[in-house]
């Protein structure tokens, strides 16, 4: 069992508390089999609401995937209590947003897409549909009369002890 943290980085403009919305939020990842090195070509997604049983009745995981090359059953699970919002104070810096419990597989790429929410840094205005598919997002905070946005997205994976 290896715990791997997804560190997220972005420049936030006049917003704070950028975070995944709800337990059905889809974390899109490309994965690599630790046993043989085979990588998934497509992004796989995992959520807190969906899980699959592990072979041999050893519990459940957010995603159970069989390697196409070596046929090994691998799994990755979201550790719910590790999900943290990305705040205005974090802007421009890497911050661990979530940790995954990985067995036989490791994430190699993250694709932020839809399902994020944020709030106005000054006004507290709720922005319920922050879409990061294009690598940036912008809107306007009517209450504070300022533009808001997310840009310069980046990420990396780290081993968590």
PDB file of C-alpha atoms in Angstrom:
ATOM      1  CA  UNK A   1       0.000   0.000   0.000  1.00  0.00           C
ATOM      2  CA  UNK A   2       1.444   3.308  -1.125  1.00  0.00           C
ATOM      3  CA  UNK A   3      -0.172   6.647  -0.379  1.00  0.00           C
ATOM      4  CA  UNK A   4       0.276   9.157  -3.171  1.00  0.00           C
ATOM      5  CA  UNK A   5      -0.750  12.783  -2.812  1.00  0.00           C
ATOM      6  CA  UNK A   6      -1.929  14.932  -5.691  1.00  0.00           C
ATOM      7  CA  UNK A   7      -0.341  18.343  -5.333  1.00  0.00           C
ATOM      8  CA  UNK A   8      -2.261  21.055  -7.169  1.00  0.00           C
ATOM      9  CA  UNK A   9      -1.069  24.519  -8.186  1.00  0.00           C
ATOM     10  CA  UNK A  10      -2.939  27.446  -9.723  1.00  0.00           C
ATOM     11  CA  UNK A  11      -3.019  31.207  -9.791  1.00  0.00           C
ATOM     12  CA  UNK A  12      -6.274  32.377  -8.198  1.00  0.00           C
ATOM     13  CA  UNK A  13      -7.657  35.818  -8.983  1.00  0.00           C
ATOM     14  CA  UNK A  14     -10.070  37.183  -6.376  1.00  0.00           C
ATOM     15  CA  UNK A  15     -11.348  33.715  -5.378  1.00  0.00           C
ATOM     16  CA  UNK A  16     -10.614  31.227  -2.625  1.00  0.00           C
ATOM     17  CA  UNK A  17     -11.623  27.717  -1.492  1.00  0.00           C
ATOM     18  CA  UNK A  18     -11.360  26.089  -4.913  1.00  0.00           C
ATOM     19  CA  UNK A  19     -12.363  22.479  -4.290  1.00  0.00           C
ATOM     20  CA  UNK A  20     -14.060  19.426  -5.760  1.00  0.00           C
ATOM     21  CA  UNK A  21     -17.828  19.540  -5.247  1.00  0.00           C
ATOM     22  CA  UNK A  22     -19.469  16.514  -3.657  1.00  0.00           C
ATOM     23  CA  UNK A  23     -18.699  12.848  -3.307  1.00  0.00           C
ATOM     24  CA  UNK A  24     -19.528  12.251  -6.984  1.00  0.00           C
ATOM     25  CA  UNK A  25     -16.633  14.495  -8.114  1.00  0.00           C
ATOM     26  CA  UNK A  26     -14.607  12.694 -10.768  1.00  0.00           C
ATOM     27  CA  UNK A  27     -10.827  12.600 -10.324  1.00  0.00           C
ATOM     28  CA  UNK A  28      -9.462  11.917 -13.845  1.00  0.00           C
ATOM     29  CA  UNK A  29      -6.108  10.113 -13.732  1.00  0.00           C
ATOM     30  CA  UNK A  30      -3.793   8.253 -16.057  1.00  0.00           C
ATOM     31  CA  UNK A  31      -2.265   5.272 -14.270  1.00  0.00           C
ATOM     32  CA  UNK A  32       0.836   3.102 -14.474  1.00  0.00           C
ATOM     33  CA  UNK A  33       1.121  -0.541 -13.377  1.00  0.00           C
ATOM     34  CA  UNK A  34       3.977  -0.838 -10.893  1.00  0.00           C
ATOM     35  CA  UNK A  35       4.506  -4.496 -11.798  1.00  0.00           C
ATOM     36  CA  UNK A  36       5.173  -4.139 -15.541  1.00  0.00           C
ATOM     37  CA  UNK A  37       5.184  -0.385 -16.254  1.00  0.00           C
ATOM     38  CA  UNK A  38       2.164  -0.428 -18.596  1.00  0.00           C
ATOM     39  CA  UNK A  39       0.383   2.947 -18.714  1.00  0.00           C
ATOM     40  CA  UNK A  40      -3.282   3.589 -19.416  1.00  0.00           C
ATOM     41  CA  UNK A  41      -3.743   5.547 -22.636  1.00  0.00           C
ATOM     42  CA  UNK A  42      -7.081   7.016 -21.570  1.00  0.00           C
ATOM     43  CA  UNK A  43      -7.875   8.858 -18.369  1.00  0.00           C
ATOM     44  CA  UNK A  44      -9.670   6.728 -15.788  1.00  0.00           C
ATOM     45  CA  UNK A  45     -11.932   8.408 -13.260  1.00  0.00           C
ATOM     46  CA  UNK A  46     -12.656   7.581  -9.665  1.00  0.00           C
ATOM     47  CA  UNK A  47     -15.203   8.984  -7.233  1.00  0.00           C
ATOM     48  CA  UNK A  48     -16.076   8.535  -3.583  1.00  0.00           C
ATOM     49  CA  UNK A  49     -19.552   7.260  -4.504  1.00  0.00           C
ATOM     50  CA  UNK A  50     -18.446   4.446  -6.812  1.00  0.00           C
ATOM     51  CA  UNK A  51     -16.389   1.515  -5.653  1.00  0.00           C
ATOM     52  CA  UNK A  52     -15.636  -2.046  -6.693  1.00  0.00           C
ATOM     53  CA  UNK A  53     -14.912  -5.136  -4.615  1.00  0.00           C
ATOM     54  CA  UNK A  54     -11.310  -6.322  -4.352  1.00  0.00           C
ATOM     55  CA  UNK A  55     -10.461  -9.887  -5.332  1.00  0.00           C
ATOM     56  CA  UNK A  56     -10.657 -12.319  -2.441  1.00  0.00           C
ATOM     57  CA  UNK A  57     -13.140 -10.249  -0.435  1.00  0.00           C
ATOM     58  CA  UNK A  58     -10.470  -7.857   0.885  1.00  0.00           C
ATOM     59  CA  UNK A  59     -12.760  -4.836   0.836  1.00  0.00           C
ATOM     60  CA  UNK A  60     -13.513  -2.204  -1.785  1.00  0.00           C
ATOM     61  CA  UNK A  61     -11.639   0.488  -3.711  1.00  0.00           C
ATOM     62  CA  UNK A  62     -12.696   3.516  -5.740  1.00  0.00           C
ATOM     63  CA  UNK A  63     -11.234   1.887  -8.863  1.00  0.00           C
ATOM     64  CA  UNK A  64     -10.155  -1.697  -9.473  1.00  0.00           C
ATOM     65  CA  UNK A  65      -8.378  -2.132 -12.794  1.00  0.00           C
ATOM     66  CA  UNK A  66      -6.779  -5.128 -14.463  1.00  0.00           C
ATOM     67  CA  UNK A  67      -3.498  -4.420 -16.252  1.00  0.00           C
ATOM     68  CA  UNK A  68      -3.808  -5.141 -19.975  1.00  0.00           C
ATOM     69  CA  UNK A  69      -0.190  -6.297 -20.204  1.00  0.00           C
ATOM     70  CA  UNK A  70       0.479  -8.425 -17.095  1.00  0.00           C
ATOM     71  CA  UNK A  71      -3.168  -9.109 -16.051  1.00  0.00           C
ATOM     72  CA  UNK A  72      -2.472  -8.054 -12.464  1.00  0.00           C
ATOM     73  CA  UNK A  73      -5.441  -6.643 -10.536  1.00  0.00           C
ATOM     74  CA  UNK A  74      -4.556  -3.190  -9.207  1.00  0.00           C
ATOM     75  CA  UNK A  75      -6.590  -0.706  -7.199  1.00  0.00           C
ATOM     76  CA  UNK A  76      -6.652   2.924  -6.183  1.00  0.00           C
ATOM     77  CA  UNK A  77      -8.824   4.423  -3.463  1.00  0.00           C
ATOM     78  CA  UNK A  78      -9.572   8.048  -2.542  1.00  0.00           C
ATOM     79  CA  UNK A  79      -8.847   8.849   1.097  1.00  0.00           C
ATOM     80  CA  UNK A  80     -11.882  11.051   1.802  1.00  0.00           C
ATOM     81  CA  UNK A  81     -10.477  12.826   4.870  1.00  0.00           C
ATOM     82  CA  UNK A  82      -7.483  14.121   2.869  1.00  0.00           C
ATOM     83  CA  UNK A  83      -9.476  16.267   0.397  1.00  0.00           C
ATOM     84  CA  UNK A  84      -8.581  19.918   1.038  1.00  0.00           C
ATOM     85  CA  UNK A  85      -9.636  23.194  -0.650  1.00  0.00           C
ATOM     86  CA  UNK A  86      -7.090  25.304  -2.508  1.00  0.00           C
ATOM     87  CA  UNK A  87      -7.229  28.782  -0.943  1.00  0.00           C
ATOM     88  CA  UNK A  88      -6.157  32.285  -1.955  1.00  0.00           C
ATOM     89  CA  UNK A  89      -3.149  31.891   0.386  1.00  0.00           C
ATOM     90  CA  UNK A  90      -2.085  28.794  -1.618  1.00  0.00           C
ATOM     91  CA  UNK A  91      -2.187  30.658  -4.949  1.00  0.00           C
ATOM     92  CA  UNK A  92       0.900  29.968  -7.038  1.00  0.00           C
ATOM     93  CA  UNK A  93       2.156  27.209  -4.724  1.00  0.00           C
ATOM     94  CA  UNK A  94       1.826  23.430  -4.746  1.00  0.00           C
ATOM     95  CA  UNK A  95      -0.598  22.079  -2.134  1.00  0.00           C
ATOM     96  CA  UNK A  96      -1.728  18.512  -1.550  1.00  0.00           C
ATOM     97  CA  UNK A  97      -5.415  18.483  -2.486  1.00  0.00           C
ATOM     98  CA  UNK A  98      -6.119  14.740  -2.068  1.00  0.00           C
ATOM     99  CA  UNK A  99      -4.317  11.495  -1.197  1.00  0.00           C
ATOM    100  CA  UNK A 100      -4.862   8.162  -2.948  1.00  0.00           C
ATOM    101  CA  UNK A 101      -4.237   4.706  -1.475  1.00  0.00           C
ATOM    102  CA  UNK A 102      -2.537   2.871  -4.346  1.00  0.00           C
ATOM    103  CA  UNK A 103      -2.061  -0.884  -4.634  1.00  0.00           C
ATOM    104  CA  UNK A 104      -0.068  -2.039  -7.650  1.00  0.00           C
ATOM    105  CA  UNK A 105      -0.700   1.154  -9.584  1.00  0.00           C
ATOM    106  CA  UNK A 106       0.408   4.773  -9.428  1.00  0.00           C
ATOM    107  CA  UNK A 107      -1.093   7.926 -10.942  1.00  0.00           C
ATOM    108  CA  UNK A 108       1.089   9.609 -13.567  1.00  0.00           C
ATOM    109  CA  UNK A 109      -1.170  12.397 -14.840  1.00  0.00           C
ATOM    110  CA  UNK A 110      -4.162  14.389 -13.549  1.00  0.00           C
ATOM    111  CA  UNK A 111      -6.752  16.109 -15.726  1.00  0.00           C
ATOM    112  CA  UNK A 112      -8.800  18.770 -13.901  1.00  0.00           C
ATOM    113  CA  UNK A 113     -12.159  19.030 -15.610  1.00  0.00           C
ATOM    114  CA  UNK A 114     -15.614  19.925 -14.289  1.00  0.00           C
ATOM    115  CA  UNK A 115     -17.131  19.804 -10.821  1.00  0.00           C
ATOM    116  CA  UNK A 116     -15.053  22.365  -8.967  1.00  0.00           C
ATOM    117  CA  UNK A 117     -16.574  25.127  -6.842  1.00  0.00           C
ATOM    118  CA  UNK A 118     -15.049  28.313  -5.421  1.00  0.00           C
ATOM    119  CA  UNK A 119     -16.043  31.478  -3.601  1.00  0.00           C
ATOM    120  CA  UNK A 120     -15.235  35.159  -4.006  1.00  0.00           C
ATOM    121  CA  UNK A 121     -12.253  36.110  -1.838  1.00  0.00           C
ATOM    122  CA  UNK A 122     -13.794  39.426  -0.750  1.00  0.00           C
ATOM    123  CA  UNK A 123     -17.530  38.885  -1.206  1.00  0.00           C
ATOM    124  CA  UNK A 124     -18.019  35.212  -0.413  1.00  0.00           C
ATOM    125  CA  UNK A 125     -19.976  34.863  -3.686  1.00  0.00           C
ATOM    126  CA  UNK A 126     -20.503  31.205  -4.534  1.00  0.00           C
ATOM    127  CA  UNK A 127     -19.209  30.034  -7.920  1.00  0.00           C
ATOM    128  CA  UNK A 128     -20.850  26.600  -8.322  1.00  0.00           C
ATOM    129  CA  UNK A 129     -19.534  25.629 -11.773  1.00  0.00           C
ATOM    130  CA  UNK A 130     -15.792  26.134 -12.084  1.00  0.00           C
ATOM    131  CA  UNK A 131     -14.715  24.229 -15.191  1.00  0.00           C
ATOM    132  CA  UNK A 132     -10.971  23.669 -15.603  1.00  0.00           C
ATOM    133  CA  UNK A 133     -11.040  21.488 -18.744  1.00  0.00           C
ATOM    134  CA  UNK A 134      -9.365  24.202 -20.830  1.00  0.00           C
ATOM    135  CA  UNK A 135      -6.695  24.837 -18.176  1.00  0.00           C
ATOM    136  CA  UNK A 136      -8.231  28.088 -16.969  1.00  0.00           C
ATOM    137  CA  UNK A 137     -11.537  29.630 -15.886  1.00  0.00           C
ATOM    138  CA  UNK A 138     -12.816  33.165 -15.555  1.00  0.00           C
ATOM    139  CA  UNK A 139     -15.994  34.904 -14.433  1.00  0.00           C
ATOM    140  CA  UNK A 140     -17.074  38.132 -12.758  1.00  0.00           C
ATOM    141  CA  UNK A 141     -17.957  38.718  -9.099  1.00  0.00           C
ATOM    142  CA  UNK A 142     -20.925  41.116  -9.189  1.00  0.00           C
ATOM    143  CA  UNK A 143     -20.902  41.746  -5.414  1.00  0.00           C
ATOM    144  CA  UNK A 144     -17.238  42.795  -5.316  1.00  0.00           C
ATOM    145  CA  UNK A 145     -17.193  44.231  -8.873  1.00  0.00           C
ATOM    146  CA  UNK A 146     -14.002  42.361  -9.752  1.00  0.00           C
ATOM    147  CA  UNK A 147     -13.020  39.715 -12.307  1.00  0.00           C
ATOM    148  CA  UNK A 148     -12.328  36.265 -10.885  1.00  0.00           C
ATOM    149  CA  UNK A 149     -10.358  33.434 -12.362  1.00  0.00           C
ATOM    150  CA  UNK A 150      -8.122  30.391 -12.183  1.00  0.00           C
ATOM    151  CA  UNK A 151      -5.053  30.091 -14.415  1.00  0.00           C
ATOM    152  CA  UNK A 152      -1.553  28.596 -14.664  1.00  0.00           C
ATOM    153  CA  UNK A 153      -2.676  25.130 -13.548  1.00  0.00           C
ATOM    154  CA  UNK A 154      -0.066  22.594 -12.530  1.00  0.00           C
ATOM    155  CA  UNK A 155       0.251  19.399 -10.526  1.00  0.00           C
ATOM    156  CA  UNK A 156       2.616  16.721  -9.336  1.00  0.00           C
ATOM    157  CA  UNK A 157       2.347  13.486  -7.398  1.00  0.00           C
ATOM    158  CA  UNK A 158       4.244  12.838  -4.163  1.00  0.00           C
ATOM    159  CA  UNK A 159       4.604   9.840  -1.875  1.00  0.00           C
ATOM    160  CA  UNK A 160       2.916  10.500   1.480  1.00  0.00           C
ATOM    161  CA  UNK A 161       4.096   8.809   4.663  1.00  0.00           C
TER     162      UNK A 161
END
